[in-house]
Amino acid sequence: MNRPVLDNQRARRLFLDRHLLLRPTGGTGRGADLEGVLDKLGFVQVDSINTLARAHDLILWSRRGQYRPRALEHLVARDRSAFEHWTHDAAIIPMQFYPMWRLKFSREEARARERWPAWRRDGWEDEIDSVLRHISDTGPACSLDVGTDEQKTSSGWWDWHPSKTALEFLWRSGQLAICHRRGFRKFYDLADRVIPAERLHQRLDEEEIIHRAMSHALYRLGFGTSGELAAFFDIATKSEAKAWCAAQLAAGGIIEVDIELADGSRRRSFTTVETLDSAASQPDPSSRIRLLSPFDPALRDRARTERLFGFHYRIEIFVPEAKRKYGYYIFPVLQGDRLIGRLDTSRKGSTLLVRAFWPEAGVRMAKARIAGLEAELERVRAIAGVDGVAFSDDWLRA
């Protein structure tokens, strides 16, 4: 049988709709509404860089213009409807997924015990019990509260003192949980004092965890290869993902589809009959110009972004400033179902300074589009905490 084909425009629109970037925004951006956004996305990546706003805040603001950072803090620290752990990176995750993380906890623990002795300071394994006892006896603690008699000077980002490494190990392995942050500093407590009992004590076997992780990933992406589905939560291994896709394909739970890419080629992927049917009736996209975080979940797979949208995007961390085509930390700009360019901006006192905007090839910066970009920059002032927007003389680049 010939596989069904999802043309590039419909594929882009389906993908953006699953990431809440196709339709006009609405909602309060807090409480149950924010829980719904987090659930639909699956997670938001947490990042400390604050060029414009922290990654998780900009991700959520781009879906809910009324969102403010304290609302997410409440979900984690007060309502306990979300928790912090790792997907492909540090992330805030809906609490309903916590039972799936038990497999990740056990695998993270095994990986740490195997690899960390070779590249962490000696002595961290000896500190595990004392750190756990300290938190059990005295309550939540941060890295400054443990190992007070240890040398804490560091020669690098990951050069932790032994008690800090033990603290991280206990969190990665699920024995501790992040109960709140103060500023951007994490505070840890015993998992059974943080995670709601119905989630803490819910047990799933390994097969069910992999099934749930893959099914949730497929729903939130709309379509994907086995590798892309495995990478979404980073719970199933590549081989487990391939086996799951083969079994589901044989059982009729999923189907194969050819996705048309931006260059006209096709990529075989998996989806469901229901998702394929819904792709035929996607609404026209909102005309709003949206400023996205470099860590937006729709963009985290840079190769997929290039294949699907024809948008080559990398954060040039190790390239010297003089050799960069763009700045180190630039913001992708979306309009409708196209990525139309990238923006270089920074704070200058209480002003948001737009240093450069590079339109993509074929994107014409007519008056209406410039006005739309200016309107988005006015909107983003609320999350950036600035009073006004200014433009460099040569901000609009070729």
XYZ file of C-alpha atoms in Angstrom:
398
model
C 0.000 0.000 0.000
C 1.080 3.563 -0.665
C 1.632 5.582 2.469
C -0.504 8.711 2.916
C 1.346 11.972 2.353
C 1.096 15.022 4.601
C 2.127 18.041 2.540
C 4.542 20.509 4.066
C 2.046 23.252 4.852
C -0.362 20.901 6.609
C 2.531 19.233 8.438
C 3.820 22.589 9.686
C 0.361 23.649 10.800
C -0.310 20.378 12.602
C 3.071 20.574 14.329
C 2.567 24.196 15.390
C -0.976 23.511 16.586
C 0.250 20.700 18.830
C 2.753 23.201 20.238
C 0.029 25.845 20.781
C 1.572 28.227 18.242
C -0.992 28.157 15.432
C -4.135 29.714 16.848
C -4.699 33.049 18.584
C -3.638 33.033 22.228
C -6.095 33.256 25.107
C -6.461 32.271 28.729
C -5.305 33.616 32.050
C -1.840 32.034 32.053
C -2.172 30.879 35.650
C -3.744 28.134 37.741
C -5.735 25.523 35.850
C -5.232 27.316 32.545
C -1.447 27.199 32.935
C -1.649 23.540 33.983
C -3.471 22.899 30.704
C -0.751 24.637 28.692
C 1.981 22.654 30.439
C 0.065 19.420 29.865
C -0.369 20.108 26.145
C 3.323 20.934 25.729
C 4.496 18.002 27.860
C 7.226 20.048 29.560
C 9.020 23.385 29.412
C 12.791 23.605 29.497
C 14.266 25.543 32.419
C 17.257 27.727 31.635
C 19.104 30.348 33.652
C 19.998 32.677 30.757
C 17.984 35.876 31.077
C 18.760 37.938 27.981
C 15.127 38.911 27.531
C 13.329 36.556 29.917
C 14.193 33.113 31.226
C 13.494 30.368 28.687
C 10.561 28.776 30.528
C 8.911 32.159 31.060
C 9.225 33.205 27.415
C 7.953 29.802 26.262
C 4.814 30.127 28.354
C 4.325 33.827 27.651
C 4.352 33.156 23.888
C 1.283 30.934 24.461
C -0.411 33.054 27.113
C 0.242 36.781 26.995
C -1.091 37.222 30.537
C 1.384 34.694 31.958
C 3.795 35.929 34.633
C 6.650 33.922 36.241
C 5.054 33.614 39.675
C 2.269 31.503 38.180
C 4.708 28.726 37.262
C 6.388 28.973 40.660
C 2.974 28.327 42.217
C 2.426 25.161 40.173
C 5.696 23.691 41.436
C 6.097 25.083 44.944
C 2.510 25.574 46.137
C 0.030 23.546 44.094
C 2.406 20.616 43.461
C 0.796 20.110 40.034
C 4.232 20.124 38.352
C 7.736 18.963 39.240
C 11.282 19.626 38.091
C 13.510 16.987 36.597
C 15.226 16.097 33.315
C 13.903 15.386 29.856
C 16.706 16.133 27.381
C 17.597 18.955 29.784
C 16.296 20.455 33.023
C 12.546 20.919 32.705
C 9.274 21.529 34.512
C 6.911 18.631 33.898
C 3.217 17.998 34.660
C 2.809 16.017 37.872
C 0.645 13.436 36.088
C 3.819 12.174 34.395
C 5.706 11.575 37.645
C 5.028 7.793 37.693
C 6.750 7.529 34.282
C 9.857 9.104 35.776
C 10.522 6.112 38.043
C 12.194 4.394 35.103
C 14.258 7.522 34.472
C 15.234 7.688 38.161
C 16.585 4.134 38.166
C 18.454 4.614 34.898
C 19.884 7.963 35.990
C 21.123 6.371 39.229
C 22.801 3.515 37.394
C 24.390 5.913 34.884
C 25.695 8.187 37.633
C 27.223 5.338 39.633
C 28.956 4.095 36.487
C 30.199 7.394 35.025
C 30.476 10.006 37.739
C 33.449 8.483 39.599
C 35.601 9.223 36.527
C 34.707 12.913 36.212
C 33.463 14.154 39.568
C 35.554 15.052 42.593
C 36.326 12.090 44.832
C 34.244 11.530 47.934
C 30.744 12.310 46.676
C 29.440 8.764 47.219
C 30.554 8.954 50.860
C 28.395 12.072 51.316
C 25.102 10.611 50.067
C 23.901 9.370 53.459
C 24.934 12.520 55.331
C 23.208 14.812 52.809
C 20.065 12.703 52.935
C 20.145 12.687 56.749
C 20.704 16.468 56.860
C 17.599 17.134 54.740
C 15.553 14.530 56.588
C 16.398 16.134 59.942
C 16.440 19.851 59.093
C 14.190 20.232 56.037
C 14.740 21.736 52.579
C 18.320 22.605 51.644
C 20.243 24.113 48.772
C 23.816 23.383 47.709
C 25.120 26.084 50.071
C 23.623 24.268 53.060
C 25.510 20.993 52.601
C 29.217 20.262 52.791
C 29.904 23.419 54.771
C 33.398 22.194 55.643
C 34.303 21.319 52.037
C 36.400 23.323 49.587
C 33.856 24.972 47.277
C 36.031 26.831 44.814
C 35.464 25.479 41.336
C 37.510 25.197 38.166
C 34.459 24.800 35.951
C 30.664 24.724 35.641
C 30.400 21.038 36.584
C 33.206 20.974 39.161
C 30.932 20.525 42.172
C 32.070 19.931 45.734
C 31.305 16.360 46.912
C 28.157 17.211 48.898
C 26.728 19.186 45.965
C 27.341 16.130 43.746
C 25.627 13.916 46.326
C 22.686 16.335 46.403
C 22.408 16.209 42.609
C 22.666 12.410 42.658
C 19.823 12.117 45.163
C 17.657 14.379 43.010
C 18.496 12.627 39.746
C 17.703 9.257 41.329
C 14.348 10.450 42.680
C 15.103 10.304 46.396
C 14.886 14.091 46.620
C 12.660 16.522 44.766
C 12.928 20.261 44.144
C 10.419 21.846 46.483
C 10.944 25.482 45.463
C 13.434 27.981 44.121
C 14.668 31.170 45.696
C 15.750 33.441 42.897
C 17.047 30.751 40.600
C 18.586 28.647 43.390
C 17.066 25.190 43.851
C 15.954 23.881 47.238
C 15.574 20.140 47.716
C 13.470 18.075 50.102
C 12.600 14.410 50.522
C 10.455 13.285 47.600
C 7.728 11.981 49.912
C 7.387 15.472 51.408
C 7.049 17.115 47.982
C 5.295 14.751 45.565
C 1.550 14.190 46.156
C 0.919 10.719 47.585
C -1.288 9.504 44.723
C 1.558 10.120 42.257
C 4.393 9.135 44.576
C 2.916 5.703 45.243
C 1.594 5.001 41.751
C 3.576 2.128 40.260
C 3.830 1.247 36.560
C 5.836 -1.570 35.060
C 8.538 -0.806 32.516
C 6.429 -1.782 29.519
C 3.592 0.523 30.577
C 5.992 3.402 31.205
C 7.471 3.086 27.712
C 3.991 2.835 26.191
C 2.820 5.960 27.984
C 5.977 7.922 27.224
C 5.802 7.101 23.513
C 2.044 7.668 23.240
C 2.216 11.032 24.998
C 5.135 12.076 22.809
C 3.321 11.133 19.596
C 0.226 13.065 20.616
C 2.216 16.199 21.451
C 4.324 16.119 18.297
C 1.578 15.001 15.933
C 4.031 12.824 13.999
C 7.588 11.625 14.329
C 10.147 8.915 13.768
C 10.836 6.412 16.534
C 13.959 8.382 17.440
C 12.082 11.683 17.640
C 9.435 10.115 19.857
C 12.072 8.600 22.149
C 13.864 11.951 22.421
C 10.744 13.830 23.522
C 10.848 12.757 27.187
C 14.154 10.897 26.898
C 12.735 7.962 28.838
C 12.601 5.155 26.243
C 15.847 4.122 24.592
C 16.158 4.128 20.802
C 15.818 0.348 20.662
C 12.780 0.399 22.967
C 11.221 3.103 20.802
C 11.763 1.090 17.619
C 10.223 -1.988 19.209
C 7.214 0.015 20.444
C 6.599 1.528 16.997
C 6.841 -1.888 15.318
C 4.384 -3.417 17.792
C 1.926 -0.529 17.535
C 2.144 -0.551 13.749
C 1.370 -4.273 13.660
C -1.544 -3.810 16.072
C -2.997 -0.861 14.126
C -2.436 1.641 16.901
C -0.313 3.869 14.664
C 0.212 4.259 10.914
C 3.090 5.285 8.678
C 2.894 8.579 6.821
C 5.232 10.448 4.491
C 5.876 13.988 5.700
C 6.745 16.455 2.962
C 9.722 18.546 4.048
C 10.562 22.144 3.226
C 12.818 21.111 0.332
C 10.145 18.901 -1.229
C 11.621 15.581 -0.102
C 9.707 13.177 2.131
C 10.437 11.599 5.481
C 8.708 8.481 6.727
C 7.146 9.048 10.130
C 4.513 7.631 12.441
C 1.176 9.158 13.374
C -2.368 8.023 14.159
C -5.426 7.868 11.919
C -7.158 10.442 14.115
C -4.242 12.859 13.886
C -3.984 12.469 10.121
C -7.717 13.163 9.769
C -7.430 16.265 11.951
C -4.577 17.613 9.814
C -6.995 18.097 6.939
C -9.065 20.571 8.942
C -6.412 22.700 10.616
C -7.446 26.354 10.844
C -5.560 29.108 9.085
C -2.798 30.333 11.383
C -2.918 33.482 13.436
C -1.238 36.379 11.646
C 0.455 37.483 14.862
C 4.223 37.723 14.834
C 5.602 35.727 17.764
C 8.962 36.049 19.435
C 10.092 32.582 20.534
C 12.639 31.343 23.026
C 15.691 29.593 21.513
C 14.699 26.694 23.807
C 11.067 26.573 22.694
C 9.885 22.934 22.554
C 8.871 23.438 18.915
C 12.510 24.262 18.092
C 14.543 22.054 20.421
C 15.302 19.529 17.643
C 17.295 21.852 15.364
C 17.558 19.282 12.553
C 13.785 18.799 12.534
C 13.280 22.567 12.477
C 15.468 22.809 9.395
C 13.768 19.893 7.666
C 10.221 21.019 8.377
C 10.542 24.802 8.145
C 13.724 25.292 6.117
C 15.062 27.327 9.044
C 18.716 26.700 9.916
C 19.124 27.583 13.579
C 22.020 26.999 15.926
C 23.157 28.807 19.062
C 26.785 29.547 18.254
C 28.331 28.969 21.656
C 31.926 28.273 20.688
C 32.238 30.550 17.647
C 34.279 33.734 18.278
C 32.235 36.911 18.136
C 34.076 38.183 15.065
C 33.151 35.048 13.108
C 29.478 34.812 14.033
C 26.940 35.570 11.353
C 24.427 36.327 14.090
C 24.779 37.057 17.795
C 25.208 34.230 20.299
C 21.674 34.324 21.711
C 19.136 35.308 19.080
C 15.384 34.848 19.077
C 13.549 33.004 16.299
C 10.521 34.903 14.976
C 7.368 33.101 13.810
C 4.504 34.440 11.736
C 1.652 32.202 10.716
C 3.204 28.857 9.818
C 6.610 30.278 8.809
C 9.741 31.189 10.698
C 10.387 34.591 9.147
C 13.644 35.671 10.770
C 15.752 36.079 13.873
C 16.076 38.943 16.320
C 19.052 40.183 18.330
C 17.943 42.200 21.340
C 19.151 43.087 24.814
C 18.329 45.276 27.772
C 19.895 48.715 27.993
C 18.854 50.097 31.359
C 15.049 50.046 31.392
C 14.869 49.882 27.594
C 14.688 46.890 25.289
C 17.230 47.582 22.544
C 16.659 45.893 19.183
C 20.105 45.561 17.679
C 19.296 43.541 14.577
C 16.600 41.630 12.729
C 17.541 39.296 9.889
C 14.581 38.303 7.694
C 14.705 34.865 6.101
C 15.249 34.671 2.348
C 12.051 35.606 0.530
C 10.523 37.420 3.522
C 9.631 40.983 2.577
C 9.649 43.459 5.439
C 6.750 45.622 4.321
C 5.139 48.202 6.603
C 2.516 45.798 7.928
C 5.092 43.182 8.901
C 7.338 45.765 10.574
C 4.296 47.046 12.471
C 3.523 43.480 13.549
C 7.071 43.018 14.832
C 6.908 46.315 16.694
C 3.604 45.246 18.266
C 5.149 41.985 19.472
C 8.061 43.859 20.991
C 5.621 46.113 22.827
C 3.832 43.028 24.164
C 7.055 41.385 25.320
C 7.895 44.374 27.541
C 5.587 42.906 30.187
C 7.630 39.721 30.570
C 10.995 41.432 29.996
C 10.303 44.073 32.674
C 11.326 47.094 30.592
C 9.663 50.458 30.084
C 10.236 50.973 26.377
C 11.652 49.673 23.100
C 14.394 51.302 21.025
C 15.908 50.346 17.665
C 19.501 50.662 16.509
C 19.932 52.700 13.360
C 20.875 49.649 11.291
C 18.559 47.143 12.988
C 16.903 45.857 9.786
C 19.524 43.714 8.071
C 19.750 42.141 4.664
